[in-house]
mmCIF file of C-alpha atoms in Angstrom:
data_model
loop_
_atom_site.group_PDB
_atom_site.id
_atom_site.type_symbol
_atom_site.label_atom_id
_atom_site.label_comp_id
_atom_site.label_asym_id
_atom_site.label_seq_id
_atom_site.Cartn_x
_atom_site.Cartn_y
_atom_site.Cartn_z
ATOM 1 C CA UNK A 1 22.075 -72.976 54.779
ATOM 2 C CA UNK A 2 22.519 -74.877 58.124
ATOM 3 C CA UNK A 3 19.162 -75.760 60.191
ATOM 4 C CA UNK A 4 18.925 -75.993 63.259
ATOM 5 C CA UNK A 5 19.056 -79.654 64.103
ATOM 6 C CA UNK A 6 21.830 -79.767 61.670
ATOM 7 C CA UNK A 7 23.509 -77.700 64.223
ATOM 8 C CA UNK A 8 22.584 -79.611 67.238
ATOM 9 C CA UNK A 9 24.262 -82.356 65.045
ATOM 10 C CA UNK A 10 26.809 -81.065 64.217
ATOM 11 C CA UNK A 11 27.275 -80.153 68.256
ATOM 12 C CA UNK A 12 26.494 -83.609 69.054
ATOM 13 C CA UNK A 13 29.613 -84.872 67.363
ATOM 14 C CA UNK A 14 31.582 -82.766 68.578
ATOM 15 C CA UNK A 15 31.103 -83.028 71.687
ATOM 16 C CA UNK A 16 31.181 -87.408 71.664
ATOM 17 C CA UNK A 17 34.648 -86.777 70.011
ATOM 18 C CA UNK A 18 35.138 -84.551 73.299
ATOM 19 C CA UNK A 19 33.936 -87.428 75.218
ATOM 20 C CA UNK A 20 31.021 -84.485 76.778
ATOM 21 C CA UNK A 21 29.155 -85.931 78.128
ATOM 22 C CA UNK A 22 26.261 -84.022 79.855
ATOM 23 C CA UNK A 23 26.489 -82.277 76.603
ATOM 24 C CA UNK A 24 26.291 -85.242 74.323
ATOM 25 C CA UNK A 25 23.525 -86.834 76.220
ATOM 26 C CA UNK A 26 21.383 -83.874 76.439
ATOM 27 C CA UNK A 27 21.527 -82.941 72.460
ATOM 28 C CA UNK A 28 21.225 -86.948 72.134
ATOM 29 C CA UNK A 29 18.098 -86.505 73.774
ATOM 30 C CA UNK A 30 17.164 -83.354 72.452
ATOM 31 C CA UNK A 31 17.395 -85.010 68.638
ATOM 32 C CA UNK A 32 15.389 -88.001 69.921
ATOM 33 C CA UNK A 33 12.046 -85.624 70.623
ATOM 34 C CA UNK A 34 12.551 -83.502 67.686
ATOM 35 C CA UNK A 35 12.642 -86.917 65.478
ATOM 36 C CA UNK A 36 9.936 -88.106 67.818
ATOM 37 C CA UNK A 37 8.245 -85.286 67.001
ATOM 38 C CA UNK A 38 8.528 -85.432 63.040
ATOM 39 C CA UNK A 39 6.943 -88.558 62.818
ATOM 40 C CA UNK A 40 4.132 -87.862 64.867
ATOM 41 C CA UNK A 41 1.790 -86.974 62.191
ATOM 42 C CA UNK A 42 0.592 -89.089 59.496
ATOM 43 C CA UNK A 43 3.564 -88.095 57.208
ATOM 44 C CA UNK A 44 6.769 -87.727 58.141
ATOM 45 C CA UNK A 45 8.739 -84.506 57.969
ATOM 46 C CA UNK A 46 11.039 -82.495 58.117
ATOM 47 C CA UNK A 47 10.344 -79.669 61.583
ATOM 48 C CA UNK A 48 10.896 -76.205 60.662
ATOM 49 C CA UNK A 49 14.164 -74.140 62.739
ATOM 50 C CA UNK A 50 10.643 -72.727 64.854
ATOM 51 C CA UNK A 51 8.894 -75.843 64.883
ATOM 52 C CA UNK A 52 12.524 -77.441 66.465
ATOM 53 C CA UNK A 53 12.992 -74.476 68.475
ATOM 54 C CA UNK A 54 9.589 -74.578 69.953
ATOM 55 C CA UNK A 55 11.112 -78.918 70.301
ATOM 56 C CA UNK A 56 14.387 -77.890 72.273
ATOM 57 C CA UNK A 57 12.331 -74.857 74.120
ATOM 58 C CA UNK A 58 9.954 -77.653 75.954
ATOM 59 C CA UNK A 59 12.907 -80.039 76.683
ATOM 60 C CA UNK A 60 14.433 -76.858 78.359
ATOM 61 C CA UNK A 61 11.210 -76.127 80.189
ATOM 62 C CA UNK A 62 11.158 -80.537 81.260
ATOM 63 C CA UNK A 63 14.982 -80.017 82.325
ATOM 64 C CA UNK A 64 13.839 -76.634 84.428
ATOM 65 C CA UNK A 65 11.170 -78.214 85.725
ATOM 66 C CA UNK A 66 13.131 -81.581 87.866
ATOM 67 C CA UNK A 67 15.944 -78.865 88.490
ATOM 68 C CA UNK A 68 12.954 -77.885 91.172
ATOM 69 C CA UNK A 69 11.430 -81.132 92.081
ATOM 70 C CA UNK A 70 15.281 -82.534 92.843
ATOM 71 C CA UNK A 71 16.052 -79.738 94.813
ATOM 72 C CA UNK A 72 12.920 -80.036 97.019
ATOM 73 C CA UNK A 73 13.345 -83.558 97.117
ATOM 74 C CA UNK A 74 17.023 -83.379 98.635
ATOM 75 C CA UNK A 75 18.714 -84.439 95.656
ATOM 76 C CA UNK A 76 20.541 -81.360 94.600
ATOM 77 C CA UNK A 77 23.635 -83.488 92.477
ATOM 78 C CA UNK A 78 20.284 -84.355 90.274
ATOM 79 C CA UNK A 79 18.751 -80.903 90.438
ATOM 80 C CA UNK A 80 22.861 -80.108 89.313
ATOM 81 C CA UNK A 81 22.551 -81.685 86.622
ATOM 82 C CA UNK A 82 18.778 -81.231 85.249
ATOM 83 C CA UNK A 83 20.153 -77.539 85.750
ATOM 84 C CA UNK A 84 22.854 -77.713 83.215
ATOM 85 C CA UNK A 85 21.257 -79.555 80.540
ATOM 86 C CA UNK A 86 18.819 -76.340 80.955
ATOM 87 C CA UNK A 87 21.729 -74.244 80.011
ATOM 88 C CA UNK A 88 24.219 -75.956 77.435
ATOM 89 C CA UNK A 89 19.650 -76.334 75.779
ATOM 90 C CA UNK A 90 19.817 -72.226 76.352
ATOM 91 C CA UNK A 91 22.688 -71.952 74.126
ATOM 92 C CA UNK A 92 19.681 -72.516 71.133
ATOM 93 C CA UNK A 93 17.092 -70.714 72.219
ATOM 94 C CA UNK A 94 16.740 -67.111 70.914
ATOM 95 C CA UNK A 95 17.738 -64.570 74.808
ATOM 96 C CA UNK A 96 14.889 -64.402 76.778
ATOM 97 C CA UNK A 97 13.499 -60.850 77.898
ATOM 98 C CA UNK A 98 14.498 -59.307 80.384
ATOM 99 C CA UNK A 99 12.080 -58.174 83.373
ATOM 100 C CA UNK A 100 12.159 -54.389 82.388
ATOM 101 C CA UNK A 101 11.556 -55.394 78.481
ATOM 102 C CA UNK A 102 8.823 -57.765 79.579
ATOM 103 C CA UNK A 103 7.392 -55.504 81.575
ATOM 104 C CA UNK A 104 7.096 -52.856 79.122
ATOM 105 C CA UNK A 105 5.845 -54.941 76.284
ATOM 106 C CA UNK A 106 2.506 -56.014 79.244
ATOM 107 C CA UNK A 107 1.902 -52.179 79.640
ATOM 108 C CA UNK A 108 1.642 -51.198 75.857
ATOM 109 C CA UNK A 109 -0.479 -54.146 75.660
ATOM 110 C CA UNK A 110 -2.615 -53.557 78.471
ATOM 111 C CA UNK A 111 -2.837 -50.277 77.845
ATOM 112 C CA UNK A 112 -4.086 -50.958 73.365
ATOM 113 C CA UNK A 113 -6.870 -53.745 75.573
ATOM 114 C CA UNK A 114 -8.015 -51.595 77.222
ATOM 115 C CA UNK A 115 -8.850 -49.358 75.000
ATOM 116 C CA UNK A 116 -9.915 -51.618 72.993
ATOM 117 C CA UNK A 117 -12.697 -51.871 76.072
ATOM 118 C CA UNK A 118 -11.938 -55.044 77.902
ATOM 119 C CA UNK A 119 -12.539 -55.055 81.188
ATOM 120 C CA UNK A 120 -12.797 -57.129 84.110
ATOM 121 C CA UNK A 121 -11.295 -60.998 84.212
ATOM 122 C CA UNK A 122 -11.887 -60.963 80.215
ATOM 123 C CA UNK A 123 -8.753 -58.140 79.706
ATOM 124 C CA UNK A 124 -6.680 -61.025 80.665
ATOM 125 C CA UNK A 125 -7.550 -62.763 77.199
ATOM 126 C CA UNK A 126 -7.456 -60.156 74.968
ATOM 127 C CA UNK A 127 -4.510 -58.535 76.340
ATOM 128 C CA UNK A 128 -2.355 -61.911 76.226
ATOM 129 C CA UNK A 129 -3.835 -62.308 72.894
ATOM 130 C CA UNK A 130 -2.024 -59.117 72.130
ATOM 131 C CA UNK A 131 1.578 -59.658 74.273
ATOM 132 C CA UNK A 132 1.803 -63.385 73.123
ATOM 133 C CA UNK A 133 2.592 -63.092 69.338
ATOM 134 C CA UNK A 134 5.390 -60.321 70.528
ATOM 135 C CA UNK A 135 6.848 -63.020 72.870
ATOM 136 C CA UNK A 136 6.734 -65.822 71.322
ATOM 137 C CA UNK A 137 9.764 -68.117 72.507
ATOM 138 C CA UNK A 138 10.979 -65.178 74.413
ATOM 139 C CA UNK A 139 9.825 -65.479 77.765
ATOM 140 C CA UNK A 140 8.062 -69.026 78.159
ATOM 141 C CA UNK A 141 4.201 -68.362 79.145
ATOM 142 C CA UNK A 142 3.689 -68.555 82.980
ATOM 143 C CA UNK A 143 5.891 -66.053 83.544
ATOM 144 C CA UNK A 144 3.884 -63.760 80.624
ATOM 145 C CA UNK A 145 0.963 -64.790 82.480
ATOM 146 C CA UNK A 146 1.943 -63.409 86.005
ATOM 147 C CA UNK A 147 2.836 -60.201 84.680
ATOM 148 C CA UNK A 148 -0.031 -59.826 82.550
ATOM 149 C CA UNK A 149 -1.741 -60.389 85.943
ATOM 150 C CA UNK A 150 0.328 -58.349 87.869
ATOM 151 C CA UNK A 151 0.014 -54.786 85.390
ATOM 152 C CA UNK A 152 -4.750 -55.808 85.421
ATOM 153 C CA UNK A 153 -4.458 -55.899 89.157
ATOM 154 C CA UNK A 154 -2.235 -51.997 88.851
#
């Protein structure tokens, strides 16, 4: 069985052979982040595919935030590179939920939370508890929270 980490390594080797600098540097940095995570505890361990996905998604988020920061700072070239790196990483992640799909999940969760008696500000936590496991890895936390707030306000 091929693990996500070994797939990253294979793709890195292919990128190096193809002299694809952007792809190889992005994958190299991501593999470094994975290795760092593996040796973070008291004992070295191999990450599961789910844990590797979390690292990739964290790296992709860093790229998006950096791209935004560069764009605001008027550094379009740097922003473009960060975006390109983010797209390379996105290929290793599950497809993100569309707005409609996310709103449907949140609407259902709001109904469940209200049925369980969660009202007002407390409802936010209750709804997030229901939504998070359903959207783990498929939608970014900030985006989910924004949709939940909108649904509770409405």
